[in-house]
Amino acid sequence: RPALRYGHAGFAKRGEDYFLVKPDCLRVPGDPSTAFSVFAVFDGHNGVSAAVFSKEHLLEHVMSALPPDIGSREDWLQVGDSRCILDTQGGELQLLTVDHRLEENVEERERVTASGGEVGRLNVGPLRCWPGGLCLSRSIGDMDVGEYIVPVPHVKQLSSVGGRLIMASDGIWDALSNEAAAKSCRGLPAELAAKLVVKV
């Protein structure tokens, strides 16, 4: 298992973002060869209920759904507009998430309209899905906006290239490019890098 160093920091004015940091999980209790880590950001944009529930229950639900022969694959799951990048040891940036904002994702707009949802804009602001008016196409906990907004995650399998993961909610990414975030973290200890990204 590769060396793992991590840090996390938060600065949310409304307190709707929650984090899950579990570096020492076991797929098979008592078997260190099945060790894995879980890191998650939950952006509670419609109140904190779904974010808190997801933080408290996501891992147990994912673990109960995994096939027993999953092995040591490196997978990435995501819904919403939080983002994760991998700054590889060679300095290459890999985007590990898909932006589920309707404004940014043509495929998701097409999926929503093909399912019977309407995508449109008010006089100002981003594209939204109707009914409900949500600007995301995938979300956890927005059951009042209709069946077009789904909680089905985007899943990506990673290679074992190594590097630094930078995960943050849209509040960071709306202000900071992938390149700027990676550059500001390079060469720094994980905890300091996390605090610096939030501060920038």
Short mmCIF file of C-alpha atoms in Angstrom, two decimals:
data_model
loop_
_atom_site.label_atom_id
_atom_site.label_comp_id
_atom_site.label_asym_id
_atom_site.label_seq_id
_atom_site.Cartn_x
_atom_site.Cartn_y
_atom_site.Cartn_z
CA ARG A 1 0.00 0.00 0.00
CA PRO A 2 1.42 3.41 -0.92
CA ALA A 3 2.24 5.99 1.74
CA LEU A 4 -0.74 8.20 2.51
CA ARG A 5 -0.53 11.72 3.85
CA TYR A 6 -3.60 13.91 3.99
CA GLY A 7 -4.87 17.19 5.28
CA HIS A 8 -8.20 18.91 5.22
CA ALA A 9 -9.49 22.38 5.93
CA GLY A 10 -12.81 24.10 5.63
CA PHE A 11 -14.15 27.61 5.53
CA ALA A 12 -17.87 27.71 4.84
CA LYS A 13 -19.86 30.81 5.68
CA ARG A 14 -23.14 28.89 5.80
CA GLY A 15 -21.75 25.68 7.30
CA GLU A 16 -23.35 23.40 4.69
CA ASP A 17 -20.18 21.55 3.62
CA TYR A 18 -19.17 18.35 5.41
CA PHE A 19 -16.12 16.13 5.04
CA LEU A 20 -15.52 12.42 5.54
CA VAL A 21 -11.91 11.45 6.26
CA LYS A 22 -11.31 7.74 6.96
CA PRO A 23 -7.72 6.76 6.12
CA ASP A 24 -7.75 3.29 7.74
CA CYS A 25 -10.74 1.28 6.52
CA LEU A 26 -10.72 -2.49 5.96
CA ARG A 27 -12.78 -4.35 3.36
CA VAL A 28 -12.35 -7.51 5.45
CA PRO A 29 -12.22 -6.84 9.22
CA GLY A 30 -8.88 -7.90 10.68
CA ASP A 31 -7.16 -8.26 7.28
CA PRO A 32 -4.69 -5.39 6.72
CA SER A 33 -4.19 -6.48 3.09
CA THR A 34 -7.72 -5.18 2.37
CA ALA A 35 -6.99 -1.66 3.67
CA PHE A 36 -8.37 1.36 1.82
CA SER A 37 -9.09 5.02 2.50
CA VAL A 38 -12.18 7.14 1.99
CA PHE A 39 -12.22 10.90 1.53
CA ALA A 40 -15.41 12.77 0.66
CA VAL A 41 -16.82 16.28 0.40
CA PHE A 42 -20.56 16.77 0.87
CA ASP A 43 -21.85 20.15 -0.33
CA GLY A 44 -25.20 20.71 1.35
CA HIS A 45 -26.57 23.26 -1.07
CA ASN A 46 -30.24 22.72 -0.12
CA GLY A 47 -29.67 22.58 3.63
CA VAL A 48 -27.49 20.29 5.69
CA SER A 49 -29.72 17.21 6.00
CA ALA A 50 -28.52 15.29 2.93
CA ALA A 51 -24.88 16.24 3.56
CA VAL A 52 -25.00 15.03 7.18
CA PHE A 53 -26.86 11.83 6.26
CA SER A 54 -24.40 11.08 3.46
CA LYS A 55 -21.41 11.66 5.71
CA GLU A 56 -22.81 9.31 8.34
CA HIS A 57 -24.08 6.53 6.03
CA LEU A 58 -22.33 6.63 2.64
CA LEU A 59 -19.49 4.28 3.54
CA GLU A 60 -21.72 1.54 4.98
CA HIS A 61 -24.02 1.69 1.93
CA VAL A 62 -21.14 1.56 -0.55
CA MET A 63 -19.48 -1.30 1.34
CA SER A 64 -22.69 -3.33 1.42
CA ALA A 65 -23.08 -2.91 -2.35
CA LEU A 66 -19.51 -3.86 -3.33
CA PRO A 67 -18.98 -7.26 -4.91
CA PRO A 68 -16.75 -9.46 -2.72
CA ASP A 69 -14.16 -9.81 -5.50
CA ILE A 70 -13.64 -6.06 -5.94
CA GLY A 71 -9.94 -6.45 -5.09
CA SER A 72 -7.76 -3.38 -4.81
CA ARG A 73 -9.22 -1.21 -7.58
CA GLU A 74 -8.90 2.50 -7.16
CA ASP A 75 -12.32 4.00 -7.88
CA TRP A 76 -13.73 7.47 -7.72
CA LEU A 77 -17.45 8.25 -7.29
CA GLN A 78 -19.03 11.67 -7.53
CA VAL A 79 -22.31 13.55 -7.95
CA GLY A 80 -22.87 17.30 -8.01
CA ASP A 81 -20.45 20.15 -8.55
CA SER A 82 -17.66 19.40 -6.10
CA ARG A 83 -14.43 18.53 -7.90
CA CYS A 84 -11.34 16.40 -7.45
CA ILE A 85 -8.09 16.63 -9.38
CA LEU A 86 -5.02 14.40 -9.28
CA ASP A 87 -1.70 16.20 -9.53
CA THR A 88 0.48 13.25 -10.57
CA GLN A 89 4.07 12.84 -9.47
CA GLY A 90 5.05 13.75 -13.03
CA GLY A 91 3.19 17.07 -12.79
CA GLU A 92 0.28 16.08 -15.06
CA LEU A 93 -3.20 17.15 -13.90
CA GLN A 94 -6.07 14.69 -14.23
CA LEU A 95 -9.66 15.77 -13.64
CA LEU A 96 -11.35 12.91 -11.78
CA THR A 97 -14.85 14.34 -11.65
CA VAL A 98 -17.53 15.44 -14.09
CA ASP A 99 -19.22 18.79 -13.58
CA HIS A 100 -22.93 18.08 -13.17
CA ARG A 101 -23.92 21.74 -13.48
CA LEU A 102 -26.40 21.95 -16.36
CA GLU A 103 -24.68 25.11 -17.60
CA GLU A 104 -21.41 23.21 -18.12
CA ASN A 105 -22.48 19.73 -19.24
CA VAL A 106 -24.23 19.18 -22.59
CA GLU A 107 -24.58 15.41 -22.05
CA GLU A 108 -26.35 15.94 -18.74
CA ARG A 109 -28.68 18.54 -20.29
CA GLU A 110 -29.55 16.02 -23.00
CA ARG A 111 -30.12 13.27 -20.40
CA VAL A 112 -32.48 15.49 -18.40
CA THR A 113 -34.50 16.60 -21.44
CA ALA A 114 -34.65 13.04 -22.85
CA SER A 115 -36.11 11.96 -19.48
CA GLY A 116 -38.86 14.56 -19.76
CA GLY A 117 -37.36 17.36 -17.69
CA GLU A 118 -37.19 20.92 -18.94
CA VAL A 119 -33.93 22.87 -18.94
CA GLY A 120 -34.19 26.63 -19.01
CA ARG A 121 -33.00 29.89 -17.59
CA LEU A 122 -34.75 32.54 -15.57
CA ASN A 123 -34.02 36.14 -16.54
CA VAL A 124 -30.62 35.82 -14.88
CA GLY A 125 -28.52 33.02 -13.45
CA PRO A 126 -27.51 29.56 -14.59
CA LEU A 127 -29.48 26.96 -16.54
CA ARG A 128 -31.88 25.07 -14.32
CA CYS A 129 -33.97 21.90 -14.50
CA TRP A 130 -37.71 22.17 -14.10
CA PRO A 131 -39.65 21.19 -12.09
CA GLY A 132 -37.63 22.27 -9.09
CA GLY A 133 -35.23 24.82 -10.50
CA LEU A 134 -32.02 23.02 -9.52
CA CYS A 135 -28.91 23.92 -11.54
CA LEU A 136 -27.38 20.44 -11.06
CA SER A 137 -28.30 17.27 -12.94
CA ARG A 138 -27.11 14.85 -10.24
CA SER A 139 -27.53 15.33 -6.53
CA ILE A 140 -28.13 13.48 -3.27
CA GLY A 141 -31.16 14.54 -1.26
CA ASP A 142 -33.04 16.75 -3.72
CA MET A 143 -36.10 14.52 -3.91
CA ASP A 144 -38.48 17.47 -4.26
CA VAL A 145 -37.16 18.42 -7.72
CA GLY A 146 -38.44 15.42 -9.64
CA GLU A 147 -37.02 12.23 -11.08
CA TYR A 148 -34.76 14.01 -13.59
CA ILE A 149 -32.19 14.90 -10.93
CA VAL A 150 -30.62 11.55 -10.05
CA PRO A 151 -28.27 10.44 -7.25
CA VAL A 152 -26.46 8.01 -9.59
CA PRO A 153 -22.72 8.77 -9.31
CA HIS A 154 -20.12 9.26 -11.99
CA VAL A 155 -17.56 6.47 -11.43
CA LYS A 156 -13.99 6.54 -12.70
CA GLN A 157 -11.31 3.91 -12.20
CA LEU A 158 -7.84 5.27 -11.50
CA SER A 159 -4.41 3.99 -12.34
CA SER A 160 -1.88 3.64 -9.53
CA VAL A 161 0.18 6.55 -10.81
CA GLY A 162 0.44 8.30 -7.43
CA GLY A 163 0.32 11.98 -6.70
CA ARG A 164 -1.78 14.48 -4.77
CA LEU A 165 -5.58 14.53 -4.76
CA ILE A 166 -7.20 17.90 -4.28
CA MET A 167 -10.90 17.68 -3.39
CA ALA A 168 -13.12 20.68 -2.76
CA SER A 169 -16.67 21.91 -3.09
CA ASP A 170 -17.69 24.40 -5.76
CA GLY A 171 -16.92 27.35 -3.47
CA ILE A 172 -13.20 26.70 -3.99
CA TRP A 173 -13.36 25.78 -7.68
CA ASP A 174 -15.47 28.81 -8.56
CA ALA A 175 -12.53 30.95 -7.38
CA LEU A 176 -9.51 28.77 -8.24
CA SER A 177 -8.49 26.95 -11.43
CA ASN A 178 -7.22 23.36 -11.34
CA GLU A 179 -3.75 24.59 -12.27
CA ALA A 180 -3.67 27.29 -9.58
CA ALA A 181 -4.81 24.83 -6.90
CA ALA A 182 -2.18 22.26 -7.87
CA LYS A 183 0.59 24.83 -8.13
CA SER A 184 -0.22 26.32 -4.72
CA CYS A 185 0.06 22.88 -3.09
CA ARG A 186 3.21 21.48 -4.69
CA GLY A 187 6.04 20.81 -2.29
CA LEU A 188 3.97 21.52 0.81
CA PRO A 189 2.94 19.14 3.60
CA ALA A 190 -0.65 17.94 3.14
CA GLU A 191 -2.21 19.81 6.08
CA LEU A 192 -0.57 23.12 5.11
CA ALA A 193 -1.54 22.64 1.46
CA ALA A 194 -5.19 22.09 2.45
CA LYS A 195 -5.26 25.26 4.54
CA LEU A 196 -3.60 27.24 1.76
CA VAL A 197 -6.14 26.18 -0.89
CA VAL A 198 -9.01 27.27 1.37
CA LYS A 199 -7.26 30.57 2.10
CA VAL A 200 -6.52 31.40 -1.56
#
